[in-house]
């Protein structure tokens, strides 16, 4: 019952943080870990927040354990992106966001996935990450700032969306 | 309810994140998970698993009760009934130091900026105005809020690697309604994108969040985004940093300052980009902080565990384990437990009379047990008015730090250098509860460092 109720949300969350290829394993691990530890949950009403936090932590652990050569947003990530002219011609500007997003830290990916992907409020996001509200806000701001920095060198003076509008 | 992205780039990023999560569960995935869960042993039954067979009935009764309750609420006449009784004015337990008050525009306080080596400079905070909002600014959480402006200046007098600083505000709450404060509720500070506001061009936001500034002077606006309901409580500005989930790395000077009183009307002034808080004001010198003493002991004290018959009894039978991360063998009561290794938590780090699950602690889901041993790379914290003692533990000179009840941290801690460098890596041994101290000290007496 609990699995049916929460599987979709947790699978989507894992997709947002670790990617679709590992999301299935992460989700399964989350449920088995939660099941094992269920007796330690003091307040059963907080099960949704509790299992969300476990899923986030599993994702973070997975990213740390599988950390390969990180994508540098300032160097490698940006170099992989098309030049300004190419960018204007890009059919889907999102092609440049993916590499930049994968260069974010686990915490920054998590805050974006929780807040924008699952639509949690900042206080709910903070609870899922087990940090203070101020910390969640600052992580969200930092993640967006890094993404802006990664994307804007390609489009000096304009934003990606502006570029899209121009290209259309 | 989500925060509003502030630029079209942010919007694009948010859309992309949503699109990566717009996925359907693989076929049969739920069945696979349920089989996997069913094959996983559970450590013991919970109170609600015992009622599992009755869950549908319980849920039906609960849902019916909820519908009835919601109906009552929706149908009840509004604004009817006697006016609320005033509750007693609470006596704040977050009592700021004398003079640490920022309730009026123009009030100024100064306090020490601390790192592990002591004071590295001064923090000056000047109270500004309260605002109901800003032009074209949508509150982050779209709730009913008001804003308190503070102008903060860091003036280092030497270089520091300290990461500062995370500011919060706190409510003092009289939960029982008996006139005594029971709890201080903390909320994060809203950092606003005020750099996009006219007149705030020179005010980088967020200003003080998680930066390392060396010896660089820093000043700018810190704007607190407060829910309207917060005006019903005494509010305190609280300085703190370090995250519990990332390890206990810093001791936090509990530098609270009274920010506003519950009885004060919300002093909202209209947005005026040219009207900054007055730079005038009489600085009030702050009490000095106690900081870590010199690493060179002036006089060697004697380390004698406090007298405790129960603790002595616990050590009549002992067991020991090796903490490979610290390179120490730790002897502890035979009736106590320790943890197994989990992720980067070494085995033999936590001790207590109950079974200890490092996974729960690692995931921020379990309480810290009575006694903890772990390594910190160096001392990065500052402390407000602790009781310091220097004393030998084995062949090393340790700091013993005892916290008093009015401080944010509690219990007793020992910091023992792991190398010849007193500013280098440290073994940090914590008795989180006062009654854990006697056991911790007996464990320290028996501590064996690997050669």
XYZ file of C-alpha atoms in Angstrom:
619
model
C 0.000 0.000 0.000
C 2.719 2.434 1.016
C 4.753 1.405 -1.996
C 1.910 2.114 -4.393
C 1.280 5.436 -2.698
C 4.822 6.752 -2.809
C 6.631 4.875 -5.586
C 5.781 7.313 -8.337
C 6.890 10.387 -6.410
C 10.127 8.820 -5.215
C 10.960 7.429 -8.638
C 10.449 10.864 -10.187
C 12.583 12.426 -7.475
C 15.384 9.944 -8.086
C 15.133 10.602 -11.834
C 15.577 14.302 -11.152
C 18.657 13.822 -8.963
C 20.551 10.783 -10.264
C 18.976 10.323 -13.686
C 16.617 7.764 -15.086
C 19.175 4.975 -15.478
C 19.782 4.656 -11.729
C 16.426 5.846 -10.454
C 14.894 2.397 -10.298
C 17.641 1.029 -8.063
C 17.572 4.080 -5.816
C 13.814 3.872 -5.404
C 13.954 0.195 -4.560
C 16.751 0.760 -2.053
C 14.751 3.569 -0.497
C 11.760 1.331 0.122
C 13.741 -1.564 1.514
C 15.727 0.769 3.792
C 12.528 2.420 4.945
C 10.902 -0.932 5.589
C 13.840 -2.090 7.676
C 13.898 1.119 9.654
C 10.164 1.622 9.930
C 10.074 0.639 13.623
C 12.366 3.564 14.365
C 9.975 6.092 12.915
C 8.574 7.840 15.929
C 5.772 9.711 14.239
C 4.054 7.574 11.593
C 2.206 10.613 10.274
C 5.513 11.928 9.049
C 6.180 8.884 6.912
C 6.015 10.839 3.604
C 8.633 13.337 4.761
C 10.732 10.579 6.278
C 10.864 8.406 3.179
C 11.487 11.435 0.968
C 14.482 12.279 3.110
C 15.752 8.724 2.854
C 15.429 8.896 -0.922
C 17.359 12.183 -1.080
C 20.101 10.758 1.100
C 20.275 7.617 -1.028
C 20.658 9.778 -4.124
C 23.394 11.844 -2.499
C 25.263 8.738 -1.391
C 24.916 7.267 -4.863
C 26.291 10.403 -6.511
C 29.203 10.576 -4.095
C 30.011 6.902 -4.564
C 29.791 7.080 -8.340
C 31.529 10.370 -8.738
C 33.526 10.267 -11.930
C 35.402 13.179 -13.400
C 33.147 16.052 -12.479
C 31.898 18.271 -15.219
C 33.336 21.704 -14.710
C 30.759 24.280 -15.499
C 33.383 26.911 -15.954
C 35.519 24.859 -18.291
C 34.462 21.482 -19.660
C 30.756 21.955 -19.376
C 30.817 25.284 -21.111
C 33.172 24.050 -23.796
C 30.762 21.311 -24.655
C 28.068 23.828 -25.270
C 27.571 25.313 -28.666
C 28.935 28.698 -29.533
C 26.671 31.691 -29.577
C 25.839 31.366 -33.226
C 25.290 27.636 -32.944
C 23.221 28.197 -29.932
C 20.837 30.423 -31.827
C 20.369 27.651 -34.294
C 19.872 25.022 -31.666
C 16.536 23.344 -32.012
C 16.292 22.627 -28.335
C 18.134 24.900 -25.961
C 17.678 22.290 -23.322
C 20.472 20.305 -24.871
C 22.863 22.684 -23.162
C 21.127 22.582 -19.801
C 21.548 18.853 -19.270
C 25.353 18.844 -19.109
C 25.337 21.900 -16.875
C 22.795 20.335 -14.570
C 24.829 17.148 -14.317
C 27.761 19.275 -13.189
C 25.869 20.479 -10.133
C 26.589 19.021 -6.727
C 24.225 16.473 -5.231
C 22.814 19.088 -2.877
C 22.135 21.535 -5.684
C 20.502 18.883 -7.844
C 18.406 17.768 -4.901
C 17.092 21.210 -4.096
C 16.082 21.807 -7.715
C 14.385 18.413 -7.985
C 12.503 18.791 -4.731
C 11.435 22.379 -5.241
C 10.756 22.574 -8.944
C 10.311 18.911 -9.833
C 8.097 17.807 -6.965
C 6.737 21.281 -6.313
C 7.566 21.213 -2.614
C 7.578 24.488 -0.722
C 10.889 25.760 0.549
C 10.143 24.621 4.077
C 9.157 21.161 2.801
C 12.305 21.086 0.678
C 14.370 22.012 3.712
C 12.740 19.233 5.707
C 13.406 16.682 2.985
C 17.055 17.709 2.906
C 17.262 17.938 6.686
C 18.570 21.475 6.578
C 17.319 24.819 7.749
C 14.965 26.844 5.620
C 17.630 29.470 5.107
C 20.067 26.840 3.934
C 17.551 25.423 1.457
C 16.947 28.902 0.085
C 20.612 29.631 -0.248
C 21.207 26.287 -1.972
C 18.399 27.007 -4.399
C 19.795 30.454 -5.107
C 23.291 29.049 -5.503
C 22.105 26.314 -7.879
C 20.296 28.819 -10.054
C 23.263 31.172 -9.975
C 25.609 28.410 -11.102
C 23.239 27.518 -13.919
C 23.013 31.170 -14.950
C 26.783 31.445 -14.919
C 27.065 28.292 -16.978
C 24.529 29.343 -19.557
C 25.006 33.059 -19.860
C 28.567 33.122 -21.256
C 27.062 31.695 -24.395
C 24.551 34.455 -24.633
C 26.150 37.651 -23.384
C 23.631 40.208 -22.311
C 20.692 37.939 -22.883
C 19.164 34.882 -21.364
C 18.627 31.484 -22.851
C 14.924 32.137 -23.172
C 15.680 35.417 -24.916
C 17.871 33.522 -27.309
C 15.101 31.058 -27.932
C 12.707 33.890 -28.649
C 15.186 35.400 -31.062
C 15.705 32.103 -32.835
C 12.015 31.610 -33.314
C 3.547 26.550 -3.791
C 6.887 27.163 -5.368
C 9.333 30.008 -5.471
C 9.172 32.179 -8.514
C 12.206 31.916 -10.738
C 13.681 35.365 -11.058
C 14.894 35.210 -14.643
C 13.986 33.465 -17.842
C 17.132 31.376 -17.478
C 15.854 30.189 -14.122
C 12.506 29.460 -15.713
C 14.191 27.342 -18.341
C 16.153 25.437 -15.733
C 13.021 24.837 -13.682
C 11.167 23.608 -16.766
C 14.020 21.304 -17.642
C 14.097 19.813 -14.137
C 10.357 19.242 -14.281
C 10.657 17.599 -17.682
C 13.314 15.155 -16.462
C 10.940 14.137 -13.706
C 7.903 13.773 -15.918
C 8.381 10.031 -16.147
C 6.182 7.029 -15.725
C 7.003 4.124 -13.469
C 8.454 1.180 -15.372
C 5.975 -1.686 -15.827
C 5.786 -4.061 -12.886
C 8.116 -1.840 -10.891
C 5.747 -1.545 -7.949
C 5.368 -5.320 -7.830
C 9.145 -5.724 -7.905
C 9.553 -3.296 -5.040
C 6.829 -4.955 -2.999
C 8.483 -8.329 -3.498
C 11.803 -6.845 -2.481
C 10.288 -5.250 0.599
C 8.498 -8.455 1.528
C 11.816 -10.290 1.395
C 13.473 -7.735 3.657
C 13.408 -8.530 7.366
C 12.105 -5.804 9.591
C 13.923 -5.303 12.848
C 10.845 -5.307 15.038
C 7.164 -4.626 14.767
C 5.842 -1.150 15.137
C 2.732 -0.124 16.936
C 1.008 0.659 13.683
C 2.096 -2.460 11.827
C 0.325 -4.424 14.536
C -2.830 -2.622 13.535
C -2.218 -3.178 9.858
C -5.202 -5.461 9.295
C -7.458 -2.805 10.764
C -5.988 0.017 8.700
C -8.876 0.273 6.197
C -11.418 0.507 8.990
C -9.348 3.012 10.904
C -8.836 5.056 7.763
C -12.564 5.048 7.045
C -13.391 6.239 10.557
C -10.674 8.872 10.401
C -11.837 10.110 7.003
C -15.430 10.375 8.249
C -14.297 12.306 11.313
C -12.197 14.585 9.142
C -15.102 15.314 6.800
C -17.354 16.144 9.763
C -14.688 18.347 11.313
C -14.037 20.180 8.053
C -17.778 20.661 7.636
C -18.027 22.237 11.072
C -15.179 24.567 10.275
C -16.575 25.593 6.901
C -20.086 26.145 8.196
C -19.075 27.950 11.364
C -19.798 31.702 11.357
C -16.715 33.857 11.011
C -15.541 36.416 13.545
C -18.095 35.338 16.122
C -17.351 34.761 19.742
C -15.551 36.529 22.524
C -12.371 38.367 21.701
C -9.266 36.365 22.457
C -7.854 36.748 25.918
C -4.440 38.351 26.010
C -1.798 35.837 26.931
C 0.837 36.664 29.509
C 3.896 38.386 28.220
C 6.553 35.711 28.078
C 9.845 36.048 29.839
C 12.288 35.293 27.046
C 14.803 32.581 27.646
C 16.799 33.786 24.674
C 17.806 36.729 26.785
C 20.297 38.751 24.839
C 23.339 40.176 26.485
C 22.912 43.582 28.014
C 22.594 46.121 25.283
C 22.127 43.546 22.557
C 18.914 45.112 21.371
C 17.941 46.029 17.837
C 14.324 46.988 18.295
C 14.435 50.565 17.004
C 15.641 51.846 13.635
C 19.138 53.198 14.168
C 19.986 50.761 16.993
C 23.501 49.438 16.569
C 25.243 46.493 18.145
C 28.749 45.172 17.797
C 29.937 41.687 18.482
C 33.052 39.627 18.038
C 33.548 37.713 14.812
C 35.118 34.454 15.907
C 37.046 31.587 14.487
C 38.973 28.789 16.127
C 41.891 31.021 16.982
C 39.747 33.644 18.612
C 38.400 36.961 17.495
C 39.247 37.825 13.901
C 37.242 40.989 13.714
C 34.016 42.713 14.520
C 30.487 42.410 13.278
C 28.356 45.538 13.399
C 24.633 45.330 12.830
C 22.524 48.418 12.341
C 18.729 48.140 12.557
C 16.888 49.553 9.603
C 13.221 49.852 8.848
C 10.385 47.432 8.449
C 8.855 47.163 4.997
C 5.622 45.667 3.795
C 7.109 44.785 0.430
C 9.209 45.932 -2.468
C 8.317 47.008 -5.938
C 7.740 44.059 -8.228
C 9.000 41.678 -5.602
C 7.001 38.505 -5.044
C 7.692 36.848 -1.686
C 9.549 33.620 -2.057
C 6.850 31.434 -0.534
C 3.962 33.701 -1.502
C 2.921 33.994 2.139
C 1.896 37.103 4.027
C 5.201 38.592 5.042
C 6.919 41.767 6.122
C 10.563 42.645 5.986
C 13.117 43.921 8.484
C 16.208 45.556 7.081
C 19.589 45.299 8.756
C 22.880 46.697 7.597
C 25.710 44.328 8.473
C 29.407 45.092 8.432
C 32.202 42.586 8.913
C 35.548 44.197 9.750
C 38.248 41.532 10.008
C 41.497 42.562 11.610
C 43.281 39.465 10.376
C 42.792 36.760 7.783
C 40.475 33.905 8.559
C 39.332 30.770 6.839
C 36.107 30.912 8.796
C 33.010 30.373 6.752
C 30.414 32.863 7.830
C 27.732 33.411 8.470
C 24.260 32.036 8.525
C 21.756 34.307 10.182
C 18.387 33.255 11.390
C 15.647 34.659 13.488
C 13.850 32.944 16.321
C 10.493 33.156 18.018
C 10.242 32.927 21.748
C 7.098 30.901 22.307
C 5.019 30.511 25.431
C 3.460 27.160 24.589
C 1.736 26.639 27.917
C 0.386 30.181 28.157
C 1.816 30.444 31.648
C 4.055 33.408 31.029
C 7.209 31.370 30.629
C 8.936 30.704 27.392
C 8.978 27.034 26.548
C 10.591 26.978 23.193
C 12.517 29.054 20.737
C 11.420 28.268 17.231
C 13.891 29.083 14.542
C 13.230 29.963 10.969
C 15.560 30.644 8.122
C 16.171 34.082 6.859
C 14.890 35.051 3.477
C 17.627 36.440 1.309
C 16.072 38.657 -1.272
C 17.219 39.474 -4.741
C 17.412 43.098 -3.823
C 20.247 43.773 -6.200
C 17.558 44.138 -8.819
C 15.766 46.800 -6.800
C 16.496 50.445 -7.567
C 18.713 51.839 -4.862
C 19.978 48.443 -3.825
C 22.548 48.179 -6.596
C 25.390 48.039 -4.113
C 23.702 45.524 -1.879
C 24.725 42.046 -2.966
C 22.280 39.396 -1.860
C 22.663 36.911 -0.410
C 25.180 38.819 1.546
C 26.638 36.582 4.175
C 25.730 33.108 3.167
C 28.413 30.455 3.189
C 31.338 32.551 1.993
C 34.992 32.578 2.912
C 36.265 36.058 2.959
C 39.856 35.897 4.204
C 40.581 39.353 5.536
C 38.158 41.117 3.248
C 35.856 43.681 4.827
C 32.272 43.124 3.908
C 29.144 45.151 4.307
C 25.670 45.237 2.924
C 22.021 44.669 3.559
C 20.623 41.669 5.287
C 16.877 41.618 4.826
C 14.765 39.323 6.948
C 11.620 38.018 5.328
C 9.266 37.433 8.247
C 5.836 35.830 8.138
C 3.160 38.212 9.371
C 2.345 35.786 12.184
C 5.852 36.264 13.563
C 4.824 39.715 14.776
C 2.898 37.940 17.544
C 6.140 36.781 19.142
C 9.307 38.298 20.465
C 11.862 37.877 17.734
C 15.568 37.371 18.058
C 18.265 37.586 15.479
C 20.486 34.542 15.892
C 23.900 33.999 14.439
C 24.872 30.468 13.682
C 26.533 28.305 11.150
C 27.361 24.719 10.478
C 24.851 22.048 9.621
C 24.078 19.203 11.901
C 23.713 16.840 8.983
C 27.198 17.592 7.751
C 28.765 16.674 11.071
C 29.216 18.656 14.209
C 31.994 20.869 13.003
C 31.345 24.168 14.656
C 30.400 25.355 18.040
C 28.149 28.255 17.595
C 28.352 31.435 19.553
C 24.766 31.945 20.545
C 24.864 35.568 19.560
C 21.216 36.389 19.834
C 19.965 39.951 19.733
C 16.458 41.095 20.483
C 15.047 42.211 17.151
C 11.491 43.187 17.965
C 8.977 42.813 20.752
C 5.620 41.181 20.272
C 3.802 44.252 21.520
C 5.428 46.526 18.963
C 3.253 47.518 16.031
C 4.717 46.468 12.730
C 6.505 49.644 11.742
C 6.062 49.329 8.024
C 7.308 52.201 5.954
C 6.642 52.531 2.254
C 9.330 51.405 -0.129
C 11.657 54.297 -0.844
C 14.896 53.395 -2.571
C 16.514 56.651 -1.472
C 15.656 56.276 2.178
C 18.177 53.947 3.699
C 18.372 53.444 7.419
C 20.286 56.196 9.078
C 23.952 55.382 9.440
C 23.853 57.275 12.730
C 23.467 55.538 16.020
C 25.440 54.978 19.146
C 27.356 51.738 18.959
C 26.963 49.705 22.085
C 30.104 47.764 22.944
C 29.361 44.086 23.232
C 30.618 41.806 25.967
C 33.735 40.048 24.801
C 33.558 36.405 23.871
C 35.607 33.743 25.481
C 37.628 31.968 22.868
C 39.817 28.925 22.766
C 42.862 29.455 24.921
C 46.374 29.245 23.652
C 47.333 25.741 22.619
C 50.290 25.958 24.971
C 49.095 25.109 28.462
C 50.082 27.558 31.127
C 49.865 24.942 33.851
C 49.090 21.288 33.514
C 46.025 20.327 35.473
C 45.187 16.816 36.541
C 42.594 14.799 34.735
C 40.400 13.110 37.271
C 37.026 11.765 36.252
C 34.166 13.073 38.302
C 33.011 10.848 41.149
C 30.150 8.644 40.049
C 29.326 5.306 41.640
C 27.013 4.218 38.823
C 29.656 4.937 36.217
C 32.220 2.985 38.226
C 29.835 0.041 38.320
C 29.442 0.180 34.549
C 33.199 -0.234 34.159
C 33.484 -3.349 36.313
C 33.099 -5.244 33.065
C 34.374 -3.655 29.898
C 34.813 -4.306 26.217
C 36.886 -2.457 23.674
C 36.895 -1.668 19.994
C 39.192 -0.016 17.464
C 38.173 3.199 15.789
C 40.273 2.891 12.650
C 39.525 6.424 11.510
C 40.915 7.952 14.680
C 43.546 5.319 15.281
C 42.436 4.769 18.867
C 41.261 1.797 20.872
C 38.308 2.692 23.024
C 37.247 0.798 26.118
C 33.610 1.133 27.140
C 31.142 -0.488 29.550
C 30.442 -4.149 28.895
C 26.709 -3.519 28.951
C 26.866 -0.724 26.368
C 26.766 -0.931 22.584
C 28.725 0.686 19.816
C 28.063 1.139 16.115
C 29.182 -0.722 13.049
C 30.781 1.211 10.211
C 28.423 2.931 7.817
C 29.502 5.082 4.876
C 32.171 7.421 6.283
C 31.285 6.799 9.923
C 33.935 4.428 11.311
C 32.931 1.560 13.547
C 33.419 2.338 17.230
C 32.311 5.982 17.012
C 29.110 6.054 19.072
C 28.402 4.520 22.453
C 25.317 4.079 24.569
C 23.250 1.640 26.599
C 20.907 0.993 23.655
C 21.599 -0.485 20.258
C 23.123 2.096 17.909
C 22.373 2.372 14.220
C 24.951 4.495 12.398
C 22.822 4.491 9.269
C 20.070 6.357 11.067
C 22.530 8.888 12.448
C 24.176 9.276 9.048
C 20.817 9.972 7.455
C 19.931 12.516 10.105
C 17.111 10.318 11.343
C 18.403 9.209 14.705
C 19.510 10.979 17.840
C 23.128 11.083 18.805
C 23.863 8.550 21.539
C 25.199 9.575 24.961
C 28.871 9.397 23.938
C 30.412 10.127 20.518
C 33.991 10.062 19.253
C 34.906 11.514 15.912
C 37.580 13.479 14.128
C 37.430 17.087 13.099
C 40.086 18.382 10.721
C 40.704 21.497 12.775
C 39.014 23.768 15.209
C 36.798 26.162 13.319
C 34.342 27.200 15.959
C 34.085 29.965 18.439
C 32.384 29.669 21.761
C 30.433 32.056 23.875
C 31.306 31.925 27.532
C 32.060 28.268 28.009
C 34.026 26.828 30.854
C 37.465 25.947 29.540
C 40.011 23.727 31.152
C 43.349 22.451 29.858
C 44.340 19.080 31.158
C 46.370 16.060 30.169
C 44.576 13.032 28.761
C 47.129 10.286 28.494
C 50.213 11.836 26.946
C 48.258 14.629 25.255
C 46.958 17.960 26.407
C 43.250 18.320 25.808
C 40.697 21.037 26.103
C 37.669 20.273 28.211
C 34.662 22.420 27.422
C 31.633 22.412 29.642
C 28.491 24.119 28.535
C 26.013 25.709 30.843
C 22.290 25.277 30.548
C 21.686 28.609 28.878
C 23.949 27.806 25.948
C 23.040 26.298 22.656
C 25.284 23.279 23.035
C 24.953 21.095 26.075
C 27.047 18.627 27.974
C 30.795 18.210 28.013
C 33.276 17.927 25.182
C 36.940 17.058 24.977
C 39.234 18.115 22.134
C 42.393 16.041 21.920
C 45.091 16.753 19.307
C 45.698 13.757 17.070
C 49.067 15.063 15.889
C 51.790 17.318 17.218
C 50.002 20.276 15.662
C 47.572 21.656 18.247
C 45.692 23.409 15.441
C 45.596 20.246 13.337
C 43.166 17.347 13.400
C 41.432 16.751 16.686
C 39.633 13.920 18.345
C 36.365 15.330 19.524
C 34.715 13.337 22.287
C 31.248 14.434 23.293
C 29.014 13.562 26.179
C 25.841 15.057 24.831
C 23.983 14.733 28.107
C 25.253 15.774 31.533
C 24.967 12.229 32.869
C 27.113 10.905 30.023
C 30.126 12.833 31.230
C 31.198 10.385 33.933
C 31.188 7.507 31.441
C 33.005 9.525 28.797
C 35.754 10.481 31.237
C 36.255 6.876 32.274
C 36.526 5.971 28.593
C 39.126 8.709 28.093
C 41.157 7.335 31.014
C 41.373 4.033 29.152
C 41.940 5.505 25.693
C 44.844 3.954 23.756
C 46.377 5.817 20.828
C 47.913 3.714 18.085
C 51.625 4.341 17.709
